[in-house]
Amino acid sequence: MLMRSHAVNGDSRLPVWQRVREFAVPPPMIHTATTRRLAGDWAGACAAARFDVDIDLRGLARTHGLEFTGRVRDDLRHLAPDLLRWHLPRVAPDGLLRPGLTLTLARYGAEHLVARTAPAWADSGQRISLALWSGGPHPDRRFRLDLHRHLWDARRTAELRERSVQDWAYEAALLRHAENRPDAPVLVRQRTRRYLALTPDAEIQHTETQHTETPHAESTVAKPRPGDLLLPDAATSTPPDVLLLRAGLIDPAHLHPLVAAALAPGISAPPPSPSAAPHERQVDCRGVPHRIALVDGVLAPLDHDPVELRREELLVAFGGVPLPCLRVIDEANRNPAGLADIQGRLAHGDTTGALDAIEALLGPQATLRAGALRDELLAAAERRVTYGLYRAGMAGHCPPEQRVPRQRHFTKR
């Protein structure tokens, strides 16, 4: 199910987009990628935004010449990879990047600068690759962004506000000009098996499709043909940030800074909040309120002396029932209260953020015990290995044991 951002039925998807905005592009990524980009380090910005660059500019200069390479280098220098990650298509129910996608960012004649996402079975870390395309399966024209540079090019981001107003005639004219087909109709995808055909004179023709024994009959169009012009989703969908702002589900200060500057000028991002000091929790320990908190990097009971704790550990070793304080600590290590947020960070590739959250809950010296938390971390590590094999060309399909359902529970609070 595509997470399109049409206003129709949009409310049911906004909570998912709200969670995507919370986890998919974390502020530290935006800060580091922006700092490196502004310093002229486009490769460092890509690394900070978890992009794999499959472009050799030196080799490109030898094979394509300095002028062509200069055009590519100029676009890479102005690419805001964190902004591109922010705007890339995502799928429900978990809001992960649309898998197995190749989309065009810029065109240089027959060559395309493209962004690629891994297939679903190898999408650990939600990494994105950049490459040049010159043949083979064509990039997905439904998701092309070469006509919507404001979604990735730092020089054009101010256009977002104006382009968020759906002007199909204007967008169709841009597409015809890019394809050098001034008289061609442009198809607009409405929903499954329904398209609108925009003619150059802005006349709208409704084309309803249906199952038929003659799918190629002139009166019906089952789907756009390879030669048809198709208006990309970026031209026909209201950006989710606009919908979130209208619904009051996101503060402008928590948008990507380049998005906020376009949609809510004058709003600045809040300063990073200082790390919270370890806080105490109260536990009903055999009818007496006790405290647990982080001590020397480990979650520990504060109202039991060391001698009593050692005695309790011995009793537990022989099958005794542990103290309530110790049971709460054990459960926190196995299945912490913040597990849903940790899962969200891991699913979107923010391993650093997930580990920071674990340290805040359990302390940096905590030893994870068997349970849901350790299972999630082990699964994330295994998925990273699978992605590495995919990148190395050593795994071309999904092994049966790794065919897991796409639905994950972390999107539910």
Coordinates of C-alpha atoms in Angstrom, one line a residue:
M1 CA 0.0 0.0 0.0
L2 CA 1.5 3.3 -1.1
M3 CA 1.5 6.0 1.5
R4 CA 0.3 8.7 -0.9
S5 CA -0.5 12.0 0.7
H6 CA -3.8 12.9 -1.0
A7 CA -6.2 14.8 1.2
V8 CA -8.8 12.1 0.6
N9 CA -8.4 9.5 3.3
G10 CA -5.3 11.4 4.4
D11 CA -6.3 11.5 8.1
S12 CA -5.8 7.7 8.6
R13 CA -2.2 8.0 7.3
L14 CA -1.2 11.1 9.1
P15 CA -0.3 9.3 12.4
V16 CA 2.1 7.1 10.3
W17 CA 3.6 10.2 8.7
Q18 CA 3.9 11.7 12.2
R19 CA 5.9 8.7 13.3
V20 CA 8.0 8.8 10.2
R21 CA 8.9 12.4 10.9
E22 CA 9.9 11.4 14.4
F23 CA 12.3 8.6 13.5
A24 CA 13.2 8.4 9.8
V25 CA 15.5 11.5 9.5
P26 CA 16.9 12.2 13.0
P27 CA 18.1 15.7 13.9
P28 CA 21.8 14.6 14.4
M29 CA 21.7 13.2 10.8
I30 CA 20.4 16.5 9.5
H31 CA 22.9 18.6 11.4
T32 CA 25.9 16.5 10.4
A33 CA 24.9 16.2 6.7
T34 CA 24.2 20.0 6.5
T35 CA 27.5 20.9 8.1
R36 CA 29.4 18.7 5.7
R37 CA 27.4 19.9 2.7
L38 CA 28.0 23.6 3.5
A39 CA 31.7 22.9 4.0
G40 CA 31.8 21.5 0.4
D41 CA 32.1 17.9 1.5
W42 CA 29.3 16.3 -0.5
A43 CA 30.6 12.8 0.0
G44 CA 30.7 13.3 3.8
A45 CA 27.1 14.7 3.7
C46 CA 26.0 11.5 1.9
A47 CA 27.8 9.3 4.4
A48 CA 26.1 11.2 7.3
A49 CA 22.7 10.6 5.6
R50 CA 23.4 6.9 5.1
F51 CA 23.9 7.1 1.4
D52 CA 26.2 4.7 -0.6
V53 CA 27.8 6.6 -3.5
D54 CA 28.4 4.4 -6.5
I55 CA 29.9 7.2 -8.7
D56 CA 33.6 7.5 -9.5
L57 CA 34.1 11.1 -10.7
R58 CA 37.7 10.5 -11.8
G59 CA 36.7 7.5 -13.9
L60 CA 33.7 9.5 -15.2
A61 CA 36.0 12.3 -16.4
R62 CA 38.0 9.7 -18.4
T63 CA 35.0 8.1 -20.0
H64 CA 32.6 11.1 -20.4
G65 CA 34.8 14.2 -20.4
L66 CA 35.3 17.1 -18.0
E67 CA 32.1 19.0 -19.0
F68 CA 29.8 16.1 -18.3
T69 CA 31.6 15.3 -15.1
G70 CA 31.4 18.9 -14.0
R71 CA 27.6 18.9 -14.4
V72 CA 27.3 15.7 -12.2
R73 CA 29.7 17.1 -9.6
D74 CA 27.8 20.4 -9.4
D75 CA 24.5 18.5 -8.7
L76 CA 26.3 16.3 -6.1
R77 CA 27.6 19.4 -4.3
H78 CA 24.1 20.8 -4.0
L79 CA 22.4 17.6 -3.2
A80 CA 21.0 17.7 0.4
P81 CA 20.9 13.9 1.0
D82 CA 19.0 14.3 4.3
L83 CA 16.3 16.3 2.5
L84 CA 16.1 13.7 -0.2
R85 CA 15.6 11.0 2.5
W86 CA 12.9 13.2 4.0
H87 CA 10.9 13.3 0.8
L88 CA 11.4 9.9 -0.7
P89 CA 8.3 7.7 -1.2
R90 CA 7.4 5.4 1.7
V91 CA 5.0 2.5 2.2
A92 CA 2.5 1.7 4.8
P93 CA 2.0 0.5 7.5
D94 CA 5.4 1.2 8.9
G95 CA 6.5 4.2 6.8
L96 CA 9.7 2.6 5.6
L97 CA 11.3 3.7 2.3
R98 CA 9.6 2.2 -0.8
P99 CA 11.8 -0.8 -1.5
G100 CA 13.4 -1.7 -4.8
L101 CA 12.9 1.8 -6.3
T102 CA 15.1 3.5 -8.8
L103 CA 14.2 7.2 -9.4
T104 CA 15.7 9.9 -11.4
L105 CA 17.1 13.0 -9.7
A106 CA 18.7 14.7 -12.8
R107 CA 19.1 13.9 -16.4
Y108 CA 22.1 14.6 -18.7
G109 CA 20.9 13.4 -22.1
A110 CA 20.7 9.7 -21.9
E111 CA 22.4 9.5 -18.5
H112 CA 20.4 9.8 -15.3
L113 CA 21.6 10.6 -11.8
V114 CA 19.5 8.1 -9.8
A115 CA 18.8 7.2 -6.2
R116 CA 18.1 3.6 -5.4
T117 CA 16.5 1.7 -2.4
A118 CA 17.3 -1.9 -1.6
P119 CA 14.7 -4.6 -2.1
A120 CA 12.6 -5.3 1.0
W121 CA 14.6 -8.4 2.1
A122 CA 17.8 -6.3 2.2
D123 CA 16.6 -2.9 3.4
S124 CA 18.4 -3.0 6.7
G125 CA 19.5 0.5 7.8
Q126 CA 17.2 2.0 5.2
R127 CA 20.3 2.9 3.2
I128 CA 20.1 4.7 -0.2
S129 CA 22.6 4.5 -3.1
L130 CA 23.4 7.1 -5.7
A131 CA 24.5 6.0 -9.2
L132 CA 24.5 7.0 -12.8
W133 CA 22.0 5.1 -15.0
S134 CA 22.5 4.7 -18.8
G135 CA 20.6 1.6 -19.7
G136 CA 18.7 -1.5 -18.4
P137 CA 15.3 -1.3 -16.6
H138 CA 14.2 2.3 -16.8
P139 CA 13.9 4.4 -13.6
D140 CA 10.4 4.6 -12.2
R141 CA 8.7 7.5 -14.0
R142 CA 6.0 7.7 -11.4
F143 CA 8.5 8.8 -8.8
R144 CA 10.9 10.8 -10.9
L145 CA 12.3 13.9 -9.1
D146 CA 14.2 15.6 -11.9
L147 CA 11.3 18.0 -12.4
H148 CA 11.0 18.5 -8.7
R149 CA 14.5 19.5 -7.6
H150 CA 13.2 21.4 -4.7
L151 CA 12.8 18.1 -2.9
W152 CA 16.6 17.4 -3.0
D153 CA 18.5 20.3 -4.4
A154 CA 19.5 22.9 -1.8
R155 CA 19.4 25.7 -4.4
R156 CA 15.7 25.1 -5.1
T157 CA 14.1 24.4 -1.7
A158 CA 12.3 27.7 -1.5
E159 CA 10.0 26.5 -4.3
L160 CA 8.4 23.9 -2.0
R161 CA 5.6 26.2 -0.8
E162 CA 4.5 27.2 -4.3
R163 CA 4.8 23.7 -5.8
S164 CA 2.7 22.3 -3.0
V165 CA -0.3 23.9 -4.7
Q166 CA -1.4 21.3 -7.2
D167 CA -1.4 23.1 -10.6
W168 CA -1.7 20.1 -13.0
A169 CA -1.6 22.2 -16.1
Y170 CA 1.7 23.8 -15.1
E171 CA 3.2 20.5 -14.1
A172 CA 2.0 18.9 -17.3
A173 CA 3.7 21.7 -19.3
L174 CA 7.0 21.2 -17.5
L175 CA 6.8 17.5 -18.3
R176 CA 6.0 18.1 -22.0
H177 CA 8.9 20.5 -22.2
A178 CA 11.3 18.1 -20.5
E179 CA 10.3 15.3 -22.9
N180 CA 10.2 17.7 -26.0
R181 CA 6.6 16.6 -26.7
P182 CA 4.6 19.8 -26.7
D183 CA 1.4 18.3 -28.1
A184 CA 1.3 15.0 -26.1
P185 CA -1.5 14.4 -23.6
V186 CA -0.3 13.8 -20.0
L187 CA -1.9 11.1 -17.8
V188 CA -2.6 11.8 -14.2
R189 CA -2.9 8.8 -11.9
Q190 CA -6.0 9.2 -9.8
R191 CA -6.4 5.8 -8.2
T192 CA -6.3 2.2 -9.4
R193 CA -7.5 1.9 -13.0
R194 CA -8.5 5.5 -13.3
Y195 CA -6.5 8.3 -15.1
L196 CA -7.1 11.8 -16.3
A197 CA -5.7 12.8 -19.7
L198 CA -4.5 16.4 -19.7
T199 CA -4.3 17.9 -23.2
P200 CA -2.0 20.8 -24.1
D201 CA -5.0 23.1 -24.1
A202 CA -5.8 22.1 -20.5
E203 CA -8.9 20.1 -21.6
I204 CA -9.4 17.3 -19.1
Q205 CA -10.6 13.9 -20.4
H206 CA -11.7 11.2 -18.0
T207 CA -10.5 7.8 -18.9
E208 CA -12.0 5.0 -16.8
T209 CA -10.5 1.6 -17.2
Q210 CA -12.0 -1.8 -16.4
H211 CA -11.4 -5.5 -16.9
T212 CA -12.1 -6.3 -20.5
E213 CA -11.4 -9.0 -23.1
T214 CA -9.8 -6.3 -25.3
P215 CA -7.5 -4.4 -22.9
H216 CA -5.7 -2.7 -25.8
A217 CA -8.9 -1.3 -27.3
E218 CA -8.8 2.4 -28.0
S219 CA -11.7 3.1 -25.7
T220 CA -9.9 1.8 -22.6
V221 CA -6.4 2.1 -21.1
A222 CA -5.5 -0.6 -18.5
K223 CA -2.4 1.2 -17.6
P224 CA -0.1 3.9 -19.1
R225 CA 1.9 2.6 -22.0
P226 CA 5.7 3.0 -22.1
G227 CA 5.4 5.9 -24.5
D228 CA 2.7 7.8 -22.6
L229 CA 3.6 10.8 -20.5
L230 CA 2.7 10.2 -16.8
L231 CA 2.7 13.0 -14.3
P232 CA 4.8 11.9 -11.3
D233 CA 3.3 11.6 -7.9
A234 CA 5.4 14.6 -6.7
A235 CA 3.2 16.8 -9.0
T236 CA -0.1 15.4 -7.9
S237 CA 0.2 14.7 -4.2
T238 CA 0.0 17.2 -1.3
P239 CA 3.2 16.9 0.7
P240 CA 2.6 15.1 4.0
D241 CA 4.3 18.0 5.9
V242 CA 1.6 20.4 4.6
L243 CA -1.1 18.0 5.8
L244 CA 0.6 17.5 9.2
L245 CA 0.8 21.3 9.6
R246 CA -2.9 21.8 8.7
A247 CA -3.9 19.1 11.2
G248 CA -1.7 20.5 13.9
L249 CA 0.2 17.2 14.3
I250 CA 3.6 18.7 13.9
D251 CA 5.3 21.8 15.1
P252 CA 7.1 23.7 12.3
A253 CA 10.2 23.8 14.4
H254 CA 10.4 20.0 14.2
L255 CA 10.3 19.9 10.4
H256 CA 13.5 19.5 8.4
P257 CA 15.0 23.1 8.5
L258 CA 14.8 23.5 4.7
V259 CA 11.2 22.4 4.7
A260 CA 10.3 24.7 7.6
A261 CA 12.0 27.6 5.8
A262 CA 9.8 27.1 2.8
L263 CA 6.5 26.2 4.5
A264 CA 6.8 28.3 7.7
P265 CA 9.4 31.0 7.2
G266 CA 10.6 32.6 10.4
I267 CA 10.3 29.5 12.5
S268 CA 13.7 28.3 13.7
A269 CA 14.5 24.8 15.0
P270 CA 14.7 24.5 18.8
P271 CA 18.2 24.1 20.3
P272 CA 19.2 20.6 21.2
S273 CA 17.9 19.6 24.6
P274 CA 20.6 18.6 27.1
S275 CA 20.8 15.0 28.1
A276 CA 18.4 14.3 30.9
A277 CA 19.9 13.4 34.2
P278 CA 19.2 9.8 35.3
H279 CA 15.8 9.9 37.0
E280 CA 14.5 7.8 39.8
R281 CA 11.6 5.4 39.5
Q282 CA 9.5 4.3 42.4
V283 CA 8.7 0.6 43.0
D284 CA 6.3 -1.0 45.5
C285 CA 8.7 -3.4 47.1
R286 CA 6.8 -5.6 49.5
G287 CA 4.6 -2.8 50.6
V288 CA 7.4 -0.2 50.9
P289 CA 8.1 2.5 48.2
H290 CA 11.6 2.0 46.9
R291 CA 13.7 3.8 44.3
I292 CA 15.7 2.5 41.3
A293 CA 17.9 4.7 39.1
L294 CA 21.1 4.6 37.1
V295 CA 24.2 4.1 39.3
D296 CA 27.7 3.9 37.7
G297 CA 26.1 3.2 34.3
V298 CA 23.7 0.5 35.4
L299 CA 20.1 0.5 36.5
A300 CA 20.2 -0.4 40.2
P301 CA 18.0 -0.4 43.4
L302 CA 18.8 2.5 45.7
D303 CA 17.1 1.2 48.9
H304 CA 18.8 -2.1 49.4
D305 CA 22.3 -2.5 50.8
P306 CA 24.9 -4.6 48.9
V307 CA 24.8 -7.4 51.5
E308 CA 21.0 -7.8 51.1
L309 CA 21.4 -7.8 47.3
R310 CA 24.0 -10.5 47.4
R311 CA 21.8 -12.6 49.6
E312 CA 18.8 -12.1 47.3
E313 CA 20.9 -13.1 44.3
L314 CA 21.9 -16.4 46.0
L315 CA 18.2 -17.1 46.8
V316 CA 17.2 -16.5 43.2
A317 CA 20.0 -18.8 42.0
F318 CA 18.4 -21.6 44.1
G319 CA 14.9 -20.9 42.7
G320 CA 13.7 -18.2 45.1
V321 CA 11.5 -15.3 44.1
P322 CA 13.5 -12.1 43.5
L323 CA 12.7 -8.8 45.2
P324 CA 10.2 -6.6 43.4
C325 CA 13.0 -4.0 42.8
L326 CA 15.1 -6.7 41.1
R327 CA 12.2 -8.0 39.1
V328 CA 11.5 -4.5 37.7
I329 CA 15.1 -4.0 36.8
D330 CA 15.2 -7.5 35.1
E331 CA 12.0 -6.7 33.1
A332 CA 13.5 -3.3 32.1
N333 CA 16.5 -5.1 30.7
R334 CA 14.4 -7.6 28.8
N335 CA 11.4 -5.5 27.7
P336 CA 11.9 -1.8 28.5
A337 CA 9.0 0.7 28.5
G338 CA 10.6 2.6 25.6
L339 CA 10.9 -0.5 23.4
A340 CA 8.5 0.8 20.8
D341 CA 10.6 3.9 20.2
I342 CA 13.8 1.8 20.1
Q343 CA 12.2 -0.4 17.5
G344 CA 11.2 2.6 15.5
R345 CA 14.7 3.9 15.4
L346 CA 16.1 0.5 14.5
A347 CA 13.6 0.0 11.7
H348 CA 14.5 3.4 10.1
G349 CA 18.2 2.6 10.4
D350 CA 19.0 5.0 13.3
T351 CA 21.2 2.5 15.2
T352 CA 23.0 5.3 17.1
G353 CA 19.7 6.8 18.2
A354 CA 18.5 3.4 19.4
L355 CA 21.6 2.8 21.4
D356 CA 21.4 6.2 22.9
A357 CA 17.8 5.5 24.0
I358 CA 18.8 2.2 25.5
E359 CA 21.6 3.9 27.5
A360 CA 19.2 6.5 28.7
L361 CA 16.9 3.8 30.0
L362 CA 19.3 1.2 31.2
G363 CA 22.7 2.8 31.5
P364 CA 25.8 2.5 29.2
Q365 CA 27.1 -0.5 31.2
A366 CA 23.9 -2.5 31.1
T367 CA 24.1 -6.2 30.1
L368 CA 21.1 -7.1 28.0
R369 CA 19.3 -10.2 29.1
A370 CA 17.2 -12.6 26.9
G371 CA 14.1 -10.9 25.8
A372 CA 12.4 -8.6 23.3
L373 CA 15.1 -5.9 23.4
R374 CA 18.0 -8.2 22.8
D375 CA 16.0 -10.0 20.0
E376 CA 15.5 -6.7 18.2
L377 CA 19.1 -5.8 18.4
L378 CA 20.2 -9.2 17.1
A379 CA 17.7 -9.1 14.3
A380 CA 18.9 -5.6 13.3
A381 CA 22.5 -6.9 13.2
E382 CA 21.5 -9.8 11.1
R383 CA 19.7 -7.5 8.6
R384 CA 22.8 -5.4 8.3
V385 CA 24.8 -8.5 7.3
T386 CA 22.2 -9.3 4.7
Y387 CA 22.4 -5.7 3.3
G388 CA 26.2 -6.1 3.1
L389 CA 25.9 -9.3 1.1
Y390 CA 23.4 -7.6 -1.2
R391 CA 25.7 -4.6 -1.8
A392 CA 28.6 -7.0 -2.5
G393 CA 26.5 -8.9 -5.0
M394 CA 26.6 -12.1 -3.0
A395 CA 22.9 -12.3 -2.4
G396 CA 20.6 -11.8 -5.3
H397 CA 17.4 -13.0 -3.8
C398 CA 15.7 -13.4 -0.4
P399 CA 16.6 -16.6 1.4
P400 CA 13.5 -18.4 2.6
E401 CA 14.4 -18.0 6.3
Q402 CA 14.5 -14.2 5.9
R403 CA 11.1 -13.8 4.3
V404 CA 9.5 -11.9 7.1
P405 CA 6.1 -10.0 7.0
R406 CA 6.4 -6.3 6.1
Q407 CA 4.0 -5.3 8.8
R408 CA 5.7 -4.5 12.0
H409 CA 4.1 -3.5 15.3
F410 CA 6.3 -0.6 16.2
T411 CA 4.1 1.9 14.3
K412 CA 1.4 1.3 16.9
R413 CA 1.6 3.1 20.1

